[in-house]
Short mmCIF file of C-alpha atoms in Angstrom, two decimals:
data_model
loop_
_atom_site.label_atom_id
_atom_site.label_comp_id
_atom_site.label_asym_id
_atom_site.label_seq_id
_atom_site.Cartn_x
_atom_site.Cartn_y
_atom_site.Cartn_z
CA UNK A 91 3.66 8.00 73.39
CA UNK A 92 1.68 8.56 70.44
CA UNK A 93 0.34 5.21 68.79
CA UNK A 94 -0.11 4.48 65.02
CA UNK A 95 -1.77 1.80 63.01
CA UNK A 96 0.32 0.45 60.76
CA UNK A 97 -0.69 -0.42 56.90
CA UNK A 98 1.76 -2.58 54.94
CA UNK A 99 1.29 -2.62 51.21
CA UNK A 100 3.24 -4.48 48.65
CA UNK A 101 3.36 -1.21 45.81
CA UNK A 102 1.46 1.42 45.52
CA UNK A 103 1.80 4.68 43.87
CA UNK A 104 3.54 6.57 46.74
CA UNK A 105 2.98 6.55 50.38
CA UNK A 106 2.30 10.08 51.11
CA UNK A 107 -0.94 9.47 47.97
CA UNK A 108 -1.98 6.50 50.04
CA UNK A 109 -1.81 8.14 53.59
CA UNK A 110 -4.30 11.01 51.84
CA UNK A 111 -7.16 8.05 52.34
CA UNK A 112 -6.72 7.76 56.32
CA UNK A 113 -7.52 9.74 59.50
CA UNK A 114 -4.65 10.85 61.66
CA UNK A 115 -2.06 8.48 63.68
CA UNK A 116 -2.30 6.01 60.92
CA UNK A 117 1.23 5.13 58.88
CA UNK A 118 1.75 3.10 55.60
CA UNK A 119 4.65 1.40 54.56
CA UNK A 120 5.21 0.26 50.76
CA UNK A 121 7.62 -2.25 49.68
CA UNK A 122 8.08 -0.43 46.62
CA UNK A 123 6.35 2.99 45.00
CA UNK A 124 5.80 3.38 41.05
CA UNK A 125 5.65 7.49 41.43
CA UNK A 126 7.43 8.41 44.65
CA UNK A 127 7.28 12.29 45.41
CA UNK A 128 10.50 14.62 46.92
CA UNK A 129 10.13 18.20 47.40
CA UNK A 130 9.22 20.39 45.04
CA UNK A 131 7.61 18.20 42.66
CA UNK A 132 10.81 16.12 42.11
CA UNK A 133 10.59 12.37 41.57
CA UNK A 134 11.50 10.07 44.20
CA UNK A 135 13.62 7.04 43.37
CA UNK A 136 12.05 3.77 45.17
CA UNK A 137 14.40 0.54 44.94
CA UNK A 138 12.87 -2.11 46.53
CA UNK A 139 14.91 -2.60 50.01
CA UNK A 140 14.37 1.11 51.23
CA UNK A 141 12.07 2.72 53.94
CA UNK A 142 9.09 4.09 51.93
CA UNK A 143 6.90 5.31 54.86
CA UNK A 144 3.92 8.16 55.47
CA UNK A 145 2.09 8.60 58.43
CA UNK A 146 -0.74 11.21 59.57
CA UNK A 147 -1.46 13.77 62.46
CA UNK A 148 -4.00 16.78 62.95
CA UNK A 149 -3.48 19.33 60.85
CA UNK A 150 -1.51 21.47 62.86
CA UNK A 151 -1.62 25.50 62.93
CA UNK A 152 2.16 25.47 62.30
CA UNK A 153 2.96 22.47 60.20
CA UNK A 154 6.20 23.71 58.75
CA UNK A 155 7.68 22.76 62.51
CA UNK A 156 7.31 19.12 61.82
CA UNK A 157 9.62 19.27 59.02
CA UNK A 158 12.29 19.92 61.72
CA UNK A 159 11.15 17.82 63.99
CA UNK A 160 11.06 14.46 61.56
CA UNK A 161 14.47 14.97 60.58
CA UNK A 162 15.11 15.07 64.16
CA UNK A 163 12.94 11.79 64.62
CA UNK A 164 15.72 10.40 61.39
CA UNK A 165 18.73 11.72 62.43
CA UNK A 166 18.37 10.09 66.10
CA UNK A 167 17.40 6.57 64.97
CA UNK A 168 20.59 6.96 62.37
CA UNK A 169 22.93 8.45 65.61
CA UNK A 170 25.26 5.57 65.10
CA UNK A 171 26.33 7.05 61.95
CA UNK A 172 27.03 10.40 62.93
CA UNK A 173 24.23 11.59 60.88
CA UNK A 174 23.82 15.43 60.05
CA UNK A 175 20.59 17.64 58.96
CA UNK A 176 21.17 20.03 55.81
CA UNK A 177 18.35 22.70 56.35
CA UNK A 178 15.22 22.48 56.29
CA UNK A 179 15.26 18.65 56.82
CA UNK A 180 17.46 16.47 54.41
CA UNK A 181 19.49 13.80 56.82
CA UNK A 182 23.14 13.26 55.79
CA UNK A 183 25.95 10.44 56.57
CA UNK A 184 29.66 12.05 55.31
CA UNK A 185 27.70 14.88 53.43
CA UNK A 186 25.86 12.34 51.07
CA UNK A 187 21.72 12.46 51.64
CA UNK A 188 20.42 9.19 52.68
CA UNK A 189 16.93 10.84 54.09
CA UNK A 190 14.79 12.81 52.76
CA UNK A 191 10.93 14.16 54.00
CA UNK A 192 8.25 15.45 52.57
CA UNK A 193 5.06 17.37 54.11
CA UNK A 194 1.75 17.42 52.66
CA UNK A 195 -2.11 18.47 54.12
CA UNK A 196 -5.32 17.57 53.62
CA UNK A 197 -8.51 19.87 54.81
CA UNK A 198 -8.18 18.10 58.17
CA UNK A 199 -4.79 16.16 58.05
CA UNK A 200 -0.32 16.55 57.96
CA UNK A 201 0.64 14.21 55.55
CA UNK A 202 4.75 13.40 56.91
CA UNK A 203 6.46 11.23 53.98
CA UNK A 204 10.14 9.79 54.90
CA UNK A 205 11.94 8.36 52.68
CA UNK A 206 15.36 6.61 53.67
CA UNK A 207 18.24 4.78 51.44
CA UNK A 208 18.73 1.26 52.92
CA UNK A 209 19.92 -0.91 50.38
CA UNK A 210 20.36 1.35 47.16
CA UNK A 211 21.06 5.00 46.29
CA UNK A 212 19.79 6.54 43.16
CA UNK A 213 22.53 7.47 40.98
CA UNK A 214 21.94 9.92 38.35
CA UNK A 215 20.27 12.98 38.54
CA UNK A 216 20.32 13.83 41.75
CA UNK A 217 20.96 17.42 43.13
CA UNK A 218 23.41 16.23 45.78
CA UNK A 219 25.72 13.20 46.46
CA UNK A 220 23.41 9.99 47.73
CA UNK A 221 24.31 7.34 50.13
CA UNK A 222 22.60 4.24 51.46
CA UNK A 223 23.10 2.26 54.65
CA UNK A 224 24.41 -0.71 53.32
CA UNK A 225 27.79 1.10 52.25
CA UNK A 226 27.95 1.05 55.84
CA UNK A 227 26.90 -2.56 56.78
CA UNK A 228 24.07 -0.96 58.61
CA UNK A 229 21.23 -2.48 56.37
CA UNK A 230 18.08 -2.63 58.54
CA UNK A 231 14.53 -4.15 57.81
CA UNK A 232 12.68 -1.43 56.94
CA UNK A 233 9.78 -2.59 59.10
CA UNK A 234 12.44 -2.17 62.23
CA UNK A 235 13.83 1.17 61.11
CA UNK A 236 10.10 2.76 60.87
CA UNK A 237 9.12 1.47 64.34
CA UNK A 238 12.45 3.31 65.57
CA UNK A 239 11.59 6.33 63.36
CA UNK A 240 7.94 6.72 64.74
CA UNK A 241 8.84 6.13 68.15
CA UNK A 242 11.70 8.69 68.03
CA UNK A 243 8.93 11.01 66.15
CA UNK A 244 6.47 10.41 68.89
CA UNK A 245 9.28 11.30 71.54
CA UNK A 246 10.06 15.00 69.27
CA UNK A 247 6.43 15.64 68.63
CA UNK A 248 5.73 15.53 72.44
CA UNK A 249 8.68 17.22 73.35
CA UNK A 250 7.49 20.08 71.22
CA UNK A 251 4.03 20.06 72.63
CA UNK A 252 5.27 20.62 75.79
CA UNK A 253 8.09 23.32 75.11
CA UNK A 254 7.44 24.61 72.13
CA UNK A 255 9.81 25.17 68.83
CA UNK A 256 12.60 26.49 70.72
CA UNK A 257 13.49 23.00 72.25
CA UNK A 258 13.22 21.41 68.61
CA UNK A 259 15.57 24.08 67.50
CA UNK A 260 17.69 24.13 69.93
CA UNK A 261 18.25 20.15 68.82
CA UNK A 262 18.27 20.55 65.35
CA UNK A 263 20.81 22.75 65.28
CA UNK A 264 23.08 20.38 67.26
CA UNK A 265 22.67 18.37 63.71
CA UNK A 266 22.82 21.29 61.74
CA UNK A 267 25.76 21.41 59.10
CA UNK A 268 27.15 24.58 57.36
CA UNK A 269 26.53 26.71 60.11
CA UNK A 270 29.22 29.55 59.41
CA UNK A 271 29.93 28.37 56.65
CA UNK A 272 29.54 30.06 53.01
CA UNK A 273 26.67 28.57 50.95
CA UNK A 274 24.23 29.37 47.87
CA UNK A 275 20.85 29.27 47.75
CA UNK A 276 18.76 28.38 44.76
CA UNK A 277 14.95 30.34 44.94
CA UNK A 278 12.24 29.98 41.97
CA UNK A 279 13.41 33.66 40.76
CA UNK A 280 17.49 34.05 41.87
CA UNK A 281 20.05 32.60 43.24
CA UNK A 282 22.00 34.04 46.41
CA UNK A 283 25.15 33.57 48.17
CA UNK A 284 26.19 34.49 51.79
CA UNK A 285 26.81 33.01 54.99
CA UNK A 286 24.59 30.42 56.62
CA UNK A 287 23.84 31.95 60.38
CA UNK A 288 21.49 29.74 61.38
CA UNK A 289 17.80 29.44 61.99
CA UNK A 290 15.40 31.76 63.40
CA UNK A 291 12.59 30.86 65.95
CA UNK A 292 10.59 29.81 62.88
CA UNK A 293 12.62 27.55 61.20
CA UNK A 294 13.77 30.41 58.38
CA UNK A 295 17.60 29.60 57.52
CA UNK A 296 19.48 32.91 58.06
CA UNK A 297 21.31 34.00 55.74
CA UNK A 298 24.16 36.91 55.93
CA UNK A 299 25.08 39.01 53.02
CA UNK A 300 27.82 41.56 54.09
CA UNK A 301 25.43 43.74 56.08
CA UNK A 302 22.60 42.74 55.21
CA UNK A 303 20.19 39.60 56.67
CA UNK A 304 17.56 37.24 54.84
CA UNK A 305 15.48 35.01 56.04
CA UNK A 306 14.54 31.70 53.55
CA UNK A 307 11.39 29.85 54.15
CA UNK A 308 12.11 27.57 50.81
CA UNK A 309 14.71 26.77 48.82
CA UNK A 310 17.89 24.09 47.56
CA UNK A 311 20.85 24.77 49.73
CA UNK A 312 24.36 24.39 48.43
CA UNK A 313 27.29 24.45 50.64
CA UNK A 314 30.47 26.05 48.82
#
């Protein structure tokens, strides 16, 4: 079980900015952020009340894996909610994002950002519908729900040590939704449509378009 030391701060600019200063298997928690970060360079909305938490490992030869493997780490300590991933690693309750993760490096270190909704949901522009877990009475400390979250994180990280990304994909896609399903897909340079077919042994989302196959590394996901 892999151990971290724990920082609490008040406020501070954003997590993932703060965890930049410390060696690996150390986490920081923030009551509140002034300049939270999503994906993409997107701002994250930080009400006081939610889980604003970043921790640090070795910087791994294939860190995209632990994008999968922390929204595995969310979507088991949220089980009780049914929760579902939308690729790569957004976690959903009733198709309404109430996680979200973001992965950064330094020279020597993963940066793992997770942000989750616990008391408010940001309201206006937001590329999908938001939820929170007290529209569910499920409001947690979010002291509690981090210890959950890094000890389910610990379990997945291990678990992948030992079998590799195959048994992390085989588990996310027990979470996936859309599989089958039509969707869009919104790149820097075009936008395409097809079916969602699932992920490849790397973590690409497949994507079918009449005969032809693509493989997405990055990008927003729509479902139609």
């Amino acid at each position: 079980m892999l151990k971290f030391e724990i920082h609490h701060l008040k406020q501070c600019s954003s997590t993932n900015e703060e965890a930049k200063n410390f060696p690996p298997y150390h986490a920081v928690i923030a009551e509140t952020q002034i300049a939270g970060k999503g994906r993409n360079g997107r701002k994250w909305e930080s009400f006081s009340g939610n889980l604003f938490l970043s921790l640090t490992l070795p910087l791994p030869s294939n860190a995209s894996a632990y994008s999968f493997i922390t929204a595995l780490a969310v979507a088991e300590t949220l089980g009780f909610l049914s929760p579902r991933i939308k690729w790569p690693n957004d976690v959903l309750i009733d198709n309404k994002k109430i996680s979200g993760i973001l992965l950064e490096t330094t020279e020597k270190t993963l940066i793992i950002g997770i942000g989750v909704n616990i008391e408010k949901k940001p309201e206006t522009q937001m590329l999908y519908q938001t939820t929170c877990l007290k529209e569910y009475n499920a409001s947690l400390p979010p002291k509690e729900l981090a210890d959950k979250i890094l000890q389910n994180l610990s379990f997945e990280i291990n678990l992948f040590e030992q079998k590799g990304f195959s048994a992390i994909r085989q588990q996310w896609l027990e979470y996936a939704t859309g599989i089958g399903s039509p969707i869009t897909v919104h790149l820097p340079q075009e936008i395409l449509q097809g079916t969602f077919e699932g992920l490849d042994n790397t973590g690409a989302l497949i994507l079918k378009q009449n005969t032809t196959i693509r493989y997405i590394t990055a990008g927003d996901i729509f479902m139609i």
